[in-house]
Amino acid sequence: MPSDPREGRIVVVGASLAGLRAAEALREEGFTGPLTVVGEEHRPPYDRPPLSKQVLLGTAAPDTTGLPMRRDPDAQWRLGVRATGLDPLAKRVLLADGESLPYDRLLIATGTRARPWPHPQQAALDGVFTLRTSEDAARLAERLAAGPRRVLVIGAGFTGSEIASACRERGIEVTVAERGPGPLVGALGGTLAKLAAAMQRAHGVDLRCAVTVSALRGRDGRFVGADFSDGSRVEADLCVVALGAIRNIEWLADAGLAAGPHGIACDAGCRAVDMYGIVTDDIFVAGDIARFPHPLFDYQMLSLEHWGNAVAQAEVAAHNMVSPGPLRRPHLTVPVFWSSQFGFNIKSVGVPAFSDQVVIAQGSLAERRLVAVYGYRGRITAAVTVNMAKWLEHYQGLIESAATFPPGPGAADGQPLVTEFPIPSDVPDARGLSHGPTVALTGHLPVRRLTVVRSAG
Amino acid sequence: MADDTLLQRITDYTNRPDPYPLYAQLREAGVVRQTDGSYLVGTYHDIVALLHDPRVSSDQRNRTALYRGADPGDARQLPTFIRRDDPDHHRLRSMAMRPFGPPHSPGRIDAMREEITRITEDLIASIQDREQVDIVDDFAYPLPVTVICRLLGVPREDEPVFREWSATVIDSIDIGPGEDLRKREAAGEQARTQMGRYLVDLAERRRGGPGDDMLSAFVNDPGPAGEFSRAELAATSALLLVAGHETTVNLITNGILTLLRHPDQLDLLRRDPGLMPSAVEELLRYEPPVHMLPRTPLAPLDIAGTTVPRGVPLVLVLASGSRDPQRFRDPDRFDPTRPDNQHLGFGSGIHSCYGAPLARIEAQIALGALAPRLSTATLVEDPPPYRNSAILRGPRHLRVEF
């Protein structure tokens, strides 16, 4: 390892949002050594949020979502090649083409991929899609433009709901199947899930909750419909499997890192932790793949699939990779997330799943404009706005300062908070959802006193 | 205590040319109650927090009786959306936004660039042979008036008609501590009523036969929120007409004055016109048109260690916040290349300036067109005579010799 951390050789594995922003930040922070960015996809880094929105609506072409570069990271780009292994002793990243890249410091930003339909033969039917890459979006947008009679969306998380919204906006009939009690319930809890269900139904979505899809049916290799656990059936031309994401950790199987289904554990400074809980000095983690402790949520390890987290964490990781120990910074960003669907703008700050109660602090369910504030044991831990995003900054301040829950009365929009009693936030166990939550508390739900351990299978 | 009279000194006309040392005192003093009962806030982070605080009202009807100004028994007009809270504010603002900006009219203002450029060039042509020009009367005032008339669908020839009303309205929203405001407020009410009646009349004549203007859209293309009531249409369109030019005139004039005071920066801009957008942002920070916003707490607030009771006037001194050294490095320096310039020139939060995109384009085009001609120009008097208002601050005249 060179004595000046701004020198040496850095490899970034993962060429999406976190990888690109980290590469840019490394140069901004004065890194002068050779920098290599490895990416499995052939395309240069691109933005994913438009894929489930504008691209499916046909208002943006899938190849136009390239991420703007804030500066040229002056990197060697190894695109279209997968990392297959890591040798932490020899300090080398192994690539699928047989080459291996030496590093002094490594940043892992391999993110997630779409969780496929578990039955491979059914998943291979023509007309069954997942949505994660721009290629996925291009193929799905093309099939939506061809005017299918009905689309089945499996999973009513954010991605599934946005796909359903795009279908309805294009006038396509859509059935949404959700194993949990309502759409978005894993991210927003039971109360807002009721609002989400109402808005889906108001827009003509055939929403089926508390059911699972037991089989996808095909004829001549084409998807034609699905059987549900309640015995009902649906006929459809397309099926989008929106079951959440799988973290791309398989290539690290022999690397000795604390890598699991929730990602790679790291400390607050983005340094990866090995399987014995010992922090590494030369391996850093950022973006969807990271699982990090957050002081605002009792140091629970969080796994986030949020755009803003990828950017912020990449910048902290890059800073720490090229800074001597005492100048390193913690990644303490409050999670922020947004979604647009059915004409609603939904924004979330904090971790709604880290809550026991919720109160509508501004607006109302009836107006379809509101601020829901979440609390855990008398302290504000999250807020979600529906079409009221401009107020979010205030609530972020309350979360950061651990303000008391419920917030005081007096909001200027005429809803006297005192009449709206806090109600249980109804955060479900993620295992009851058909999709993964976009924020996972990877220890335990705070409202639970003990964790039930079940053996797999 | 000197702080007690700070608002008096800020509003004192003799301090109009340079209120910034008083703002520095205000930031130093923290949140201080003035002798008239109002509280002044001048630090960046406090102002931003208050602009995002749902317990802070824009509706002055929420003030306790002592501070409510005119007799509440008067048959008063509805406040415009800038002086209302959600959900009414949201409903009225979205209805007003429908023909103006996204999501329904995303390209409307950008599409006016060419027309604004042409209006600007016409104005410059009319003054280019003259040795002495009043930047205000000959350029900075007629430009936004012509633009807002075109946008709203108000005949440009009617300008003498609404000019007086507009001046009276601006006069009525000024603050002067200790002064009996009722007379000015009554005159302002009357001017707003007359202007509203005039604009509703214009709009009604286009019902069924719309032109490509906002008044036409208001009466012919109601959105999902429904149509404005007659009173709402009067209040909203009068607001747009007044705010559509009384602020931009100051932005352009303050801009010319600042550039003439900083010949090195003017030179930089002449050589690199691509800097103009960030130069306009810097002007909005350094010499903004809007200096203060009135607010009212709906609950007792803790601001920087001071408890401000509910119902009292709270004055957010935006122009002070934009010069706060806790937020901006070297804040008293005019630097068109300044990075991270999140100024308070357009406010923040749900009442963020509705007309900001238009004001930005007008100022960029106006200053961009005038900058190359300013190299040989000199100010006839510095400081120039200012308009009366401490809230909407800018020179009344800016005489320049070419």
Short mmCIF file of N, CA and C in Angstrom, two decimals, chain B residues 146-217:
data_model
loop_
_atom_site.label_atom_id
_atom_site.label_comp_id
_atom_site.label_asym_id
_atom_site.label_seq_id
_atom_site.Cartn_x
_atom_site.Cartn_y
_atom_site.Cartn_z
N THR B 146 -44.02 44.70 -20.77
CA THR B 146 -44.41 44.21 -22.08
C THR B 146 -44.53 42.69 -22.06
N VAL B 147 -43.60 42.03 -21.38
CA VAL B 147 -43.61 40.56 -21.34
C VAL B 147 -44.84 40.06 -20.58
N ILE B 148 -45.11 40.63 -19.42
CA ILE B 148 -46.23 40.11 -18.62
C ILE B 148 -47.56 40.43 -19.31
N CYS B 149 -47.64 41.57 -19.99
CA CYS B 149 -48.86 41.89 -20.75
C CYS B 149 -49.09 40.84 -21.83
N ARG B 150 -48.02 40.50 -22.56
CA ARG B 150 -48.14 39.50 -23.60
C ARG B 150 -48.57 38.16 -23.02
N LEU B 151 -47.96 37.79 -21.91
CA LEU B 151 -48.22 36.48 -21.32
C LEU B 151 -49.65 36.38 -20.77
N LEU B 152 -50.08 37.43 -20.06
CA LEU B 152 -51.42 37.39 -19.46
C LEU B 152 -52.51 37.68 -20.48
N GLY B 153 -52.15 38.47 -21.50
CA GLY B 153 -53.16 38.88 -22.46
C GLY B 153 -53.78 40.22 -22.08
N VAL B 154 -52.93 41.12 -21.58
CA VAL B 154 -53.38 42.47 -21.21
C VAL B 154 -52.87 43.43 -22.29
N PRO B 155 -53.71 44.31 -22.84
CA PRO B 155 -53.23 45.23 -23.87
C PRO B 155 -52.11 46.11 -23.32
N ARG B 156 -50.99 46.16 -24.04
CA ARG B 156 -49.84 46.94 -23.60
C ARG B 156 -50.21 48.41 -23.45
N GLU B 157 -51.15 48.87 -24.30
CA GLU B 157 -51.54 50.30 -24.27
C GLU B 157 -52.22 50.67 -22.96
N ASP B 158 -52.70 49.67 -22.22
CA ASP B 158 -53.40 49.97 -20.96
C ASP B 158 -52.44 50.21 -19.81
N GLU B 159 -51.14 50.19 -20.11
CA GLU B 159 -50.15 50.32 -19.03
C GLU B 159 -50.38 51.56 -18.15
N PRO B 160 -50.69 52.73 -18.75
CA PRO B 160 -50.94 53.89 -17.88
C PRO B 160 -52.10 53.66 -16.91
N VAL B 161 -53.03 52.79 -17.33
CA VAL B 161 -54.20 52.52 -16.48
C VAL B 161 -53.77 51.73 -15.24
N PHE B 162 -52.97 50.66 -15.46
CA PHE B 162 -52.67 49.82 -14.30
C PHE B 162 -51.42 50.25 -13.55
N ARG B 163 -50.66 51.19 -14.13
CA ARG B 163 -49.42 51.60 -13.48
C ARG B 163 -49.68 52.18 -12.09
N GLU B 164 -50.69 53.04 -12.00
CA GLU B 164 -51.03 53.67 -10.72
C GLU B 164 -51.51 52.63 -9.71
N TRP B 165 -52.41 51.76 -10.19
CA TRP B 165 -52.92 50.71 -9.29
C TRP B 165 -51.76 49.89 -8.74
N SER B 166 -50.86 49.53 -9.64
CA SER B 166 -49.75 48.68 -9.25
C SER B 166 -48.89 49.37 -8.18
N ALA B 167 -48.60 50.65 -8.42
CA ALA B 167 -47.78 51.39 -7.46
C ALA B 167 -48.47 51.47 -6.10
N THR B 168 -49.78 51.64 -6.12
CA THR B 168 -50.53 51.72 -4.86
C THR B 168 -50.50 50.38 -4.12
N VAL B 169 -50.61 49.30 -4.88
CA VAL B 169 -50.57 47.98 -4.26
C VAL B 169 -49.21 47.75 -3.60
N ILE B 170 -48.14 48.07 -4.34
CA ILE B 170 -46.79 47.88 -3.80
C ILE B 170 -46.60 48.72 -2.53
N ASP B 171 -47.08 49.94 -2.59
CA ASP B 171 -46.98 50.84 -1.44
C ASP B 171 -47.69 50.24 -0.23
N SER B 172 -48.80 49.55 -0.47
CA SER B 172 -49.61 49.07 0.65
C SER B 172 -48.98 47.86 1.35
N ILE B 173 -48.08 47.14 0.65
CA ILE B 173 -47.49 45.98 1.33
C ILE B 173 -46.15 46.32 1.98
N ASP B 174 -45.77 47.59 1.92
CA ASP B 174 -44.52 48.00 2.57
C ASP B 174 -44.72 47.94 4.09
N ILE B 175 -43.60 47.88 4.82
CA ILE B 175 -43.75 47.94 6.27
C ILE B 175 -43.07 49.18 6.81
N GLY B 176 -43.71 49.79 7.78
CA GLY B 176 -43.13 50.93 8.45
C GLY B 176 -43.52 50.81 9.90
N PRO B 177 -42.58 50.46 10.77
CA PRO B 177 -42.95 50.21 12.17
C PRO B 177 -43.52 51.46 12.83
N GLY B 178 -44.52 51.24 13.63
CA GLY B 178 -45.09 52.35 14.39
C GLY B 178 -46.05 53.21 13.59
N GLU B 179 -46.14 52.96 12.31
CA GLU B 179 -46.97 53.81 11.47
C GLU B 179 -48.38 53.22 11.40
N ASP B 180 -49.38 54.06 11.28
CA ASP B 180 -50.73 53.53 11.11
C ASP B 180 -50.90 53.15 9.64
N LEU B 181 -51.03 51.83 9.43
CA LEU B 181 -50.99 51.33 8.06
C LEU B 181 -52.36 51.36 7.39
N ARG B 182 -53.39 51.70 8.18
CA ARG B 182 -54.74 51.45 7.67
C ARG B 182 -55.06 52.23 6.40
N LYS B 183 -54.56 53.47 6.34
CA LYS B 183 -54.89 54.29 5.19
C LYS B 183 -54.25 53.69 3.92
N ARG B 184 -52.97 53.33 4.07
CA ARG B 184 -52.28 52.76 2.91
C ARG B 184 -52.90 51.44 2.50
N GLU B 185 -53.28 50.64 3.52
CA GLU B 185 -53.87 49.34 3.21
C GLU B 185 -55.22 49.51 2.51
N ALA B 186 -56.00 50.50 2.95
CA ALA B 186 -57.30 50.73 2.33
C ALA B 186 -57.11 51.15 0.88
N ALA B 187 -56.13 52.02 0.63
CA ALA B 187 -55.86 52.44 -0.75
C ALA B 187 -55.42 51.24 -1.59
N GLY B 188 -54.60 50.38 -0.98
CA GLY B 188 -54.13 49.19 -1.69
C GLY B 188 -55.29 48.26 -2.03
N GLU B 189 -56.20 48.08 -1.06
CA GLU B 189 -57.38 47.25 -1.30
C GLU B 189 -58.16 47.76 -2.49
N GLN B 190 -58.34 49.09 -2.49
CA GLN B 190 -59.15 49.69 -3.55
C GLN B 190 -58.48 49.50 -4.91
N ALA B 191 -57.16 49.70 -4.94
CA ALA B 191 -56.45 49.54 -6.21
C ALA B 191 -56.53 48.10 -6.69
N ARG B 192 -56.42 47.15 -5.74
CA ARG B 192 -56.49 45.73 -6.13
C ARG B 192 -57.87 45.39 -6.67
N THR B 193 -58.90 45.97 -6.02
CA THR B 193 -60.26 45.71 -6.48
C THR B 193 -60.44 46.22 -7.91
N GLN B 194 -59.95 47.44 -8.15
CA GLN B 194 -60.12 48.00 -9.49
C GLN B 194 -59.35 47.21 -10.53
N MET B 195 -58.13 46.85 -10.17
CA MET B 195 -57.32 46.08 -11.10
C MET B 195 -57.95 44.72 -11.37
N GLY B 196 -58.46 44.09 -10.30
CA GLY B 196 -59.11 42.79 -10.45
C GLY B 196 -60.31 42.88 -11.36
N ARG B 197 -61.10 43.94 -11.17
CA ARG B 197 -62.31 44.11 -11.99
C ARG B 197 -61.91 44.26 -13.47
N TYR B 198 -60.88 45.07 -13.69
CA TYR B 198 -60.38 45.30 -15.05
C TYR B 198 -59.92 43.98 -15.69
N LEU B 199 -59.18 43.16 -14.93
CA LEU B 199 -58.64 41.92 -15.48
C LEU B 199 -59.73 40.86 -15.70
N VAL B 200 -60.69 40.79 -14.78
CA VAL B 200 -61.79 39.84 -14.95
C VAL B 200 -62.58 40.21 -16.20
N ASP B 201 -62.74 41.51 -16.40
CA ASP B 201 -63.46 41.98 -17.58
C ASP B 201 -62.74 41.55 -18.86
N LEU B 202 -61.41 41.72 -18.86
CA LEU B 202 -60.61 41.29 -20.01
C LEU B 202 -60.78 39.79 -20.26
N ALA B 203 -60.72 39.02 -19.16
CA ALA B 203 -60.81 37.56 -19.29
C ALA B 203 -62.19 37.16 -19.81
N GLU B 204 -63.23 37.79 -19.25
CA GLU B 204 -64.59 37.40 -19.64
C GLU B 204 -64.84 37.64 -21.12
N ARG B 205 -64.20 38.67 -21.66
CA ARG B 205 -64.41 38.95 -23.08
C ARG B 205 -63.82 37.84 -23.95
N ARG B 206 -62.93 37.02 -23.35
CA ARG B 206 -62.32 35.95 -24.15
C ARG B 206 -62.97 34.60 -23.90
N ARG B 207 -63.98 34.59 -23.05
CA ARG B 207 -64.66 33.31 -22.79
C ARG B 207 -65.29 32.82 -24.08
N GLY B 208 -64.97 31.60 -24.46
CA GLY B 208 -65.51 31.05 -25.70
C GLY B 208 -64.68 31.38 -26.92
N GLY B 209 -63.84 32.41 -26.83
CA GLY B 209 -62.99 32.76 -27.97
C GLY B 209 -61.58 33.02 -27.51
N PRO B 210 -60.91 31.95 -27.04
CA PRO B 210 -59.63 32.14 -26.37
C PRO B 210 -58.49 32.54 -27.29
N GLY B 211 -57.59 33.34 -26.77
CA GLY B 211 -56.31 33.60 -27.43
C GLY B 211 -55.24 32.77 -26.74
N ASP B 212 -54.00 32.95 -27.15
CA ASP B 212 -52.91 32.17 -26.56
C ASP B 212 -52.34 32.91 -25.35
N ASP B 213 -53.17 33.21 -24.39
CA ASP B 213 -52.70 33.95 -23.22
C ASP B 213 -53.29 33.34 -21.96
N MET B 214 -52.74 33.70 -20.81
CA MET B 214 -53.14 33.04 -19.57
C MET B 214 -54.56 33.40 -19.12
N LEU B 215 -54.97 34.65 -19.33
CA LEU B 215 -56.34 35.01 -18.94
C LEU B 215 -57.34 34.16 -19.73
N SER B 216 -57.06 33.96 -21.02
CA SER B 216 -57.93 33.11 -21.83
C SER B 216 -57.98 31.70 -21.25
N ALA B 217 -56.80 31.19 -20.91
CA ALA B 217 -56.74 29.83 -20.38
C ALA B 217 -57.51 29.73 -19.07
#
